[in-house]
PDB file of C-alpha atoms in Angstrom:
ATOM      1  CA  MET J   1     -68.184 -36.421 123.566  1.00 76.00           C
ATOM      2  CA  LYS J   2     -66.322 -39.467 122.377  1.00 85.00           C
ATOM      3  CA  PRO J   3     -68.288 -42.578 121.302  1.00 87.00           C
ATOM      4  CA  TRP J   4     -66.645 -44.878 123.849  1.00 88.00           C
ATOM      5  CA  MET J   5     -67.769 -42.573 126.686  1.00 91.00           C
ATOM      6  CA  ILE J   6     -71.362 -42.766 125.475  1.00 92.00           C
ATOM      7  CA  VAL J   7     -71.140 -46.573 125.426  1.00 93.00           C
ATOM      8  CA  LEU J   8     -69.763 -46.603 129.004  1.00 94.00           C
ATOM      9  CA  ILE J   9     -72.555 -44.302 130.214  1.00 95.00           C
ATOM     10  CA  VAL J  10     -75.235 -46.496 128.602  1.00 95.00           C
ATOM     11  CA  ILE J  11     -73.703 -49.638 130.136  1.00 96.00           C
ATOM     12  CA  ALA J  12     -73.556 -47.970 133.574  1.00 96.00           C
ATOM     13  CA  VAL J  13     -77.222 -46.887 133.363  1.00 96.00           C
ATOM     14  CA  VAL J  14     -78.295 -50.401 132.329  1.00 97.00           C
ATOM     15  CA  LEU J  15     -76.313 -51.974 135.190  1.00 97.00           C
ATOM     16  CA  ILE J  16     -77.806 -49.579 137.734  1.00 97.00           C
ATOM     17  CA  GLY J  17     -81.284 -50.391 136.400  1.00 97.00           C
ATOM     18  CA  LEU J  18     -80.629 -54.130 136.730  1.00 97.00           C
ATOM     19  CA  ILE J  19     -79.390 -53.747 140.304  1.00 97.00           C
ATOM     20  CA  ILE J  20     -82.490 -51.772 141.280  1.00 97.00           C
ATOM     21  CA  ALA J  21     -84.792 -54.342 139.618  1.00 96.00           C
ATOM     22  CA  LEU J  22     -83.050 -57.239 141.375  1.00 96.00           C
ATOM     23  CA  TYR J  23     -83.331 -55.442 144.714  1.00 96.00           C
ATOM     24  CA  PHE J  24     -87.114 -55.074 144.428  1.00 96.00           C
ATOM     25  CA  LEU J  25     -87.595 -58.617 143.080  1.00 96.00           C
ATOM     26  CA  GLY J  26     -85.561 -59.968 146.005  1.00 95.00           C
ATOM     27  CA  LYS J  27     -87.659 -58.026 148.505  1.00 96.00           C
ATOM     28  CA  ARG J  28     -90.866 -59.387 146.973  1.00 96.00           C
ATOM     29  CA  ALA J  29     -89.549 -62.974 147.012  1.00 94.00           C
ATOM     30  CA  GLN J  30     -88.466 -62.588 150.633  1.00 95.00           C
ATOM     31  CA  LYS J  31     -91.924 -61.311 151.606  1.00 96.00           C
ATOM     32  CA  ARG J  32     -93.571 -64.263 149.808  1.00 94.00           C
ATOM     33  CA  GLN J  33     -91.294 -66.733 151.559  1.00 91.00           C
ATOM     34  CA  GLN J  34     -92.089 -65.170 154.933  1.00 94.00           C
ATOM     35  CA  GLU J  35     -95.848 -65.536 154.268  1.00 94.00           C
ATOM     36  CA  GLN J  36     -95.413 -69.190 153.274  1.00 89.00           C
ATOM     37  CA  GLN J  37     -93.366 -69.881 156.407  1.00 88.00           C
ATOM     38  CA  GLU J  38     -96.081 -68.322 158.580  1.00 92.00           C
ATOM     39  CA  MET J  39     -98.710 -70.469 156.837  1.00 90.00           C
ATOM     40  CA  LEU J  40     -96.658 -73.634 157.462  1.00 87.00           C
ATOM     41  CA  GLU J  41     -96.239 -72.708 161.134  1.00 87.00           C
ATOM     42  CA  ALA J  42     -99.985 -72.072 161.510  1.00 89.00           C
ATOM     43  CA  ASN J  43    -100.967 -75.453 160.011  1.00 89.00           C
ATOM     44  CA  LYS J  44     -98.350 -77.682 161.628  1.00 90.00           C
ATOM     45  CA  GLN J  45     -99.282 -80.709 163.706  1.00 92.00           C
ATOM     46  CA  THR J  46     -97.342 -83.477 165.429  1.00 92.00           C
ATOM     47  CA  ILE J  47     -97.988 -87.046 164.298  1.00 92.00           C
ATOM     48  CA  SER J  48     -96.396 -90.420 164.894  1.00 92.00           C
ATOM     49  CA  MET J  49     -95.172 -92.264 161.807  1.00 92.00           C
ATOM     50  CA  LEU J  50     -92.923 -95.115 160.723  1.00 92.00           C
ATOM     51  CA  VAL J  51     -90.354 -93.952 158.155  1.00 92.00           C
ATOM     52  CA  ILE J  52     -90.063 -96.664 155.492  1.00 93.00           C
ATOM     53  CA  ASP J  53     -87.715 -95.033 153.004  1.00 92.00           C
ATOM     54  CA  LYS J  54     -86.128 -91.702 152.161  1.00 92.00           C
ATOM     55  CA  LYS J  55     -84.443 -90.503 148.992  1.00 92.00           C
ATOM     56  CA  ARG J  56     -84.093 -87.579 146.637  1.00 93.00           C
ATOM     57  CA  MET J  57     -86.285 -87.938 143.570  1.00 90.00           C
ATOM     58  CA  ARG J  58     -88.292 -85.976 141.038  1.00 88.00           C
ATOM     59  CA  LEU J  59     -91.847 -84.986 141.916  1.00 84.00           C
ATOM     60  CA  ARG J  60     -93.462 -87.100 139.201  1.00 83.00           C
ATOM     61  CA  ASP J  61     -91.561 -90.203 140.391  1.00 85.00           C
ATOM     62  CA  ALA J  62     -92.343 -89.629 144.076  1.00 85.00           C
ATOM     63  CA  GLY J  63     -95.960 -90.794 144.026  1.00 83.00           C
ATOM     64  CA  LEU J  64     -97.407 -87.496 145.202  1.00 85.00           C
ATOM     65  CA  PRO J  65    -101.032 -86.594 144.397  1.00 84.00           C
ATOM     66  CA  GLN J  66    -101.743 -85.154 140.940  1.00 87.00           C
ATOM     67  CA  MET J  67    -102.993 -81.907 142.506  1.00 88.00           C
ATOM     68  CA  VAL J  68     -99.529 -81.309 143.996  1.00 85.00           C
ATOM     69  CA  LEU J  69     -97.890 -81.866 140.599  1.00 86.00           C
ATOM     70  CA  ASP J  70    -100.298 -79.427 138.939  1.00 88.00           C
ATOM     71  CA  GLN J  71     -99.605 -76.677 141.474  1.00 88.00           C
ATOM     72  CA  THR J  72     -95.802 -76.802 141.298  1.00 86.00           C
ATOM     73  CA  PRO J  73     -93.988 -74.452 138.915  1.00 85.00           C
ATOM     74  CA  LYS J  74     -92.630 -76.047 135.747  1.00 84.00           C
ATOM     75  CA  LEU J  75     -89.005 -75.444 136.741  1.00 81.00           C
ATOM     76  CA  MET J  76     -89.493 -77.194 140.106  1.00 81.00           C
ATOM     77  CA  ARG J  77     -90.963 -80.333 138.509  1.00 80.00           C
ATOM     78  CA  ARG J  78     -87.573 -81.317 137.088  1.00 82.00           C
ATOM     79  CA  SER J  79     -85.571 -80.753 140.280  1.00 86.00           C
ATOM     80  CA  LYS J  80     -85.012 -83.517 142.821  1.00 90.00           C
ATOM     81  CA  LEU J  81     -86.620 -83.086 146.222  1.00 90.00           C
ATOM     82  CA  PRO J  82     -86.092 -84.958 149.495  1.00 93.00           C
ATOM     83  CA  ILE J  83     -89.000 -87.424 149.698  1.00 93.00           C
ATOM     84  CA  ILE J  84     -89.929 -89.582 152.693  1.00 93.00           C
ATOM     85  CA  LYS J  85     -92.167 -92.637 152.340  1.00 94.00           C
ATOM     86  CA  ALA J  86     -93.850 -93.212 155.683  1.00 93.00           C
ATOM     87  CA  LYS J  87     -96.631 -95.261 157.238  1.00 94.00           C
ATOM     88  CA  ILE J  88     -99.020 -92.966 159.060  1.00 92.00           C
ATOM     89  CA  GLY J  89    -101.670 -95.022 160.788  1.00 89.00           C
ATOM     90  CA  PRO J  90    -102.875 -97.666 158.320  1.00 92.00           C
ATOM     91  CA  GLN J  91    -101.856 -95.862 155.132  1.00 91.00           C
ATOM     92  CA  ILE J  92     -98.512 -95.355 153.396  1.00 92.00           C
ATOM     93  CA  MET J  93     -97.844 -91.813 152.181  1.00 91.00           C
ATOM     94  CA  SER J  94     -95.119 -89.938 150.345  1.00 91.00           C
ATOM     95  CA  LEU J  95     -94.151 -86.691 152.056  1.00 92.00           C
ATOM     96  CA  ILE J  96     -91.818 -83.866 151.074  1.00 91.00           C
ATOM     97  CA  CYS J  97     -89.138 -83.287 153.699  1.00 92.00           C
ATOM     98  CA  ASP J  98     -87.439 -80.061 154.686  1.00 89.00           C
ATOM     99  CA  GLU J  99     -83.915 -79.965 153.248  1.00 89.00           C
ATOM    100  CA  LYS J 100     -82.410 -78.999 156.630  1.00 89.00           C
ATOM    101  CA  ILE J 101     -83.617 -82.110 158.468  1.00 90.00           C
ATOM    102  CA  PHE J 102     -83.511 -84.684 155.652  1.00 89.00           C
ATOM    103  CA  ASP J 103     -80.160 -86.160 156.720  1.00 88.00           C
ATOM    104  CA  THR J 104     -81.270 -86.571 160.350  1.00 87.00           C
ATOM    105  CA  VAL J 105     -84.435 -88.559 159.547  1.00 89.00           C
ATOM    106  CA  PRO J 106     -83.914 -92.176 160.642  1.00 89.00           C
ATOM    107  CA  VAL J 107     -85.038 -94.912 158.236  1.00 89.00           C
ATOM    108  CA  LYS J 108     -87.119 -97.889 159.429  1.00 90.00           C
ATOM    109  CA  LYS J 109     -87.777 -96.205 162.782  1.00 89.00           C
ATOM    110  CA  GLU J 110     -90.887 -94.822 164.396  1.00 90.00           C
ATOM    111  CA  VAL J 111     -90.662 -91.062 164.880  1.00 91.00           C
ATOM    112  CA  LYS J 112     -92.756 -88.129 165.980  1.00 92.00           C
ATOM    113  CA  ALA J 113     -92.828 -85.675 163.097  1.00 91.00           C
ATOM    114  CA  VAL J 114     -94.023 -82.105 162.826  1.00 92.00           C
ATOM    115  CA  VAL J 115     -96.023 -82.042 159.580  1.00 92.00           C
ATOM    116  CA  SER J 116     -97.836 -79.297 157.705  1.00 90.00           C
ATOM    117  CA  GLY J 117     -99.923 -80.852 154.925  1.00 87.00           C
ATOM    118  CA  ILE J 118     -97.492 -83.095 153.023  1.00 88.00           C
ATOM    119  CA  TYR J 119     -94.414 -81.169 154.181  1.00 90.00           C
ATOM    120  CA  VAL J 120     -92.303 -82.556 157.068  1.00 92.00           C
ATOM    121  CA  LEU J 121     -90.867 -79.705 159.152  1.00 90.00           C
ATOM    122  CA  GLY J 122     -89.196 -81.589 162.001  1.00 89.00           C
ATOM    123  CA  VAL J 123     -88.506 -85.089 163.354  1.00 89.00           C
ATOM    124  CA  LYS J 124     -87.857 -86.484 166.828  1.00 84.00           C
ATOM    125  CA  GLY J 125     -86.976 -90.112 167.538  1.00 75.00           C
ATOM    126  CA  LEU J 126     -89.453 -92.157 169.543  1.00 60.00           C
ATOM    127  CA  HIS J 127     -87.795 -95.478 170.294  1.00 59.00           C
ATOM    128  CA  GLY J 128     -84.118 -96.314 170.642  1.00 55.00           C
ATOM    129  CA  LYS J 129     -81.101 -94.062 170.449  1.00 57.00           C
ATOM    130  CA  GLN J 130     -80.623 -91.387 167.833  1.00 56.00           C
ATOM    131  CA  GLN J 131     -77.899 -92.509 165.479  1.00 55.00           C
ATOM    132  CA  PRO J 132     -75.217 -89.929 164.748  1.00 54.00           C
ATOM    133  CA  LEU J 133     -74.971 -88.590 161.240  1.00 54.00           C
ATOM    134  CA  PRO J 134     -72.649 -90.599 159.020  1.00 57.00           C
ATOM    135  CA  THR J 135     -69.418 -88.782 158.313  1.00 63.00           C
ATOM    136  CA  LYS J 136     -68.846 -87.718 154.741  1.00 67.00           C
ATOM    137  CA  LYS J 137     -66.279 -89.653 152.773  1.00 75.00           C
ATOM    138  CA  LYS J 138     -63.117 -87.656 152.166  1.00 78.00           C
ATOM    139  CA  SER J 139     -62.262 -86.749 148.615  1.00 84.00           C
ATOM    140  CA  ARG J 140     -59.050 -87.931 147.005  1.00 85.00           C
ATOM    141  CA  PHE J 141     -57.690 -84.401 147.068  1.00 84.00           C
ATOM    142  CA  ARG J 142     -58.385 -84.050 150.817  1.00 85.00           C
ATOM    143  CA  ARG J 143     -56.745 -87.420 151.607  1.00 86.00           C
ATOM    144  CA  ALA J 144     -53.669 -86.566 149.515  1.00 87.00           C
ATOM    145  CA  LEU J 145     -53.436 -83.142 151.168  1.00 85.00           C
ATOM    146  CA  GLU J 146     -53.594 -84.661 154.666  1.00 86.00           C
ATOM    147  CA  ALA J 147     -50.997 -87.307 153.769  1.00 86.00           C
ATOM    148  CA  ALA J 148     -48.649 -84.616 152.447  1.00 85.00           C
ATOM    149  CA  GLN J 149     -49.126 -82.553 155.602  1.00 84.00           C
ATOM    150  CA  GLU J 150     -48.380 -85.553 157.813  1.00 84.00           C
ATOM    151  CA  LYS J 151     -45.128 -86.148 155.965  1.00 83.00           C
ATOM    152  CA  ALA J 152     -44.208 -82.492 156.298  1.00 80.00           C
ATOM    153  CA  GLY J 153     -45.087 -82.499 159.998  1.00 73.00           C
ATOM    154  CA  ALA J 154     -47.712 -79.767 159.703  1.00 60.00           C
ATOM    155  CA  LYS J 155     -51.075 -79.726 161.463  1.00 58.00           C
ATOM    156  CA  PRO J 156     -53.837 -81.490 159.411  1.00 53.00           C
ATOM    157  CA  LEU J 157     -56.808 -79.439 158.271  1.00 58.00           C
ATOM    158  CA  LYS J 158     -60.247 -80.195 159.637  1.00 56.00           C
TER     159      LYS J 158
END
C-alpha cells in the first residue's frame, strides 16, 4: 500500500469518528434543552409590569443577583443578553428576556408578561395600541442596488 493511501484512510476514519461524536453530543444537548423548556413552561406565571428600559448587555453589568452570575457558564458571562428593567409592584427588577420577543417589548408601557423566574417568555400590551416594529435601516449596498435597478427598469428586491 502506498503511504498517501494510508494517510487518506486515517483521515477518513478520524472524520467519521468526529461526525459520530457530534451526532451524539447534539442529541444530548437537544434533550437538555427540551427538559429546560418543559421546566420553564411548568413554572411560568402571568404578571403585570411597567417596562422601564430594555437593552443588550453583559450579565455582570445587568444588575442580576450574584447567584445567577455564579450559576452561568463562564463562556455565557461574556456574551450580551437581552435585559429588561421593569417595575413589578413596588420593586424594580432586571429580567432576562427571550431573544424572540425582545424587539416586540414596548418601553415605558405597562404590559402583561409571562415570566418564569427571572426569564420573560412572552409579552402582551395592556394599555394603548401596539406599536409596529421599526423597519430596519437599509444598508448602503441595498440602497445602491435598488437605485441601479430603478434606472435599469427592473423590479426592486424586497
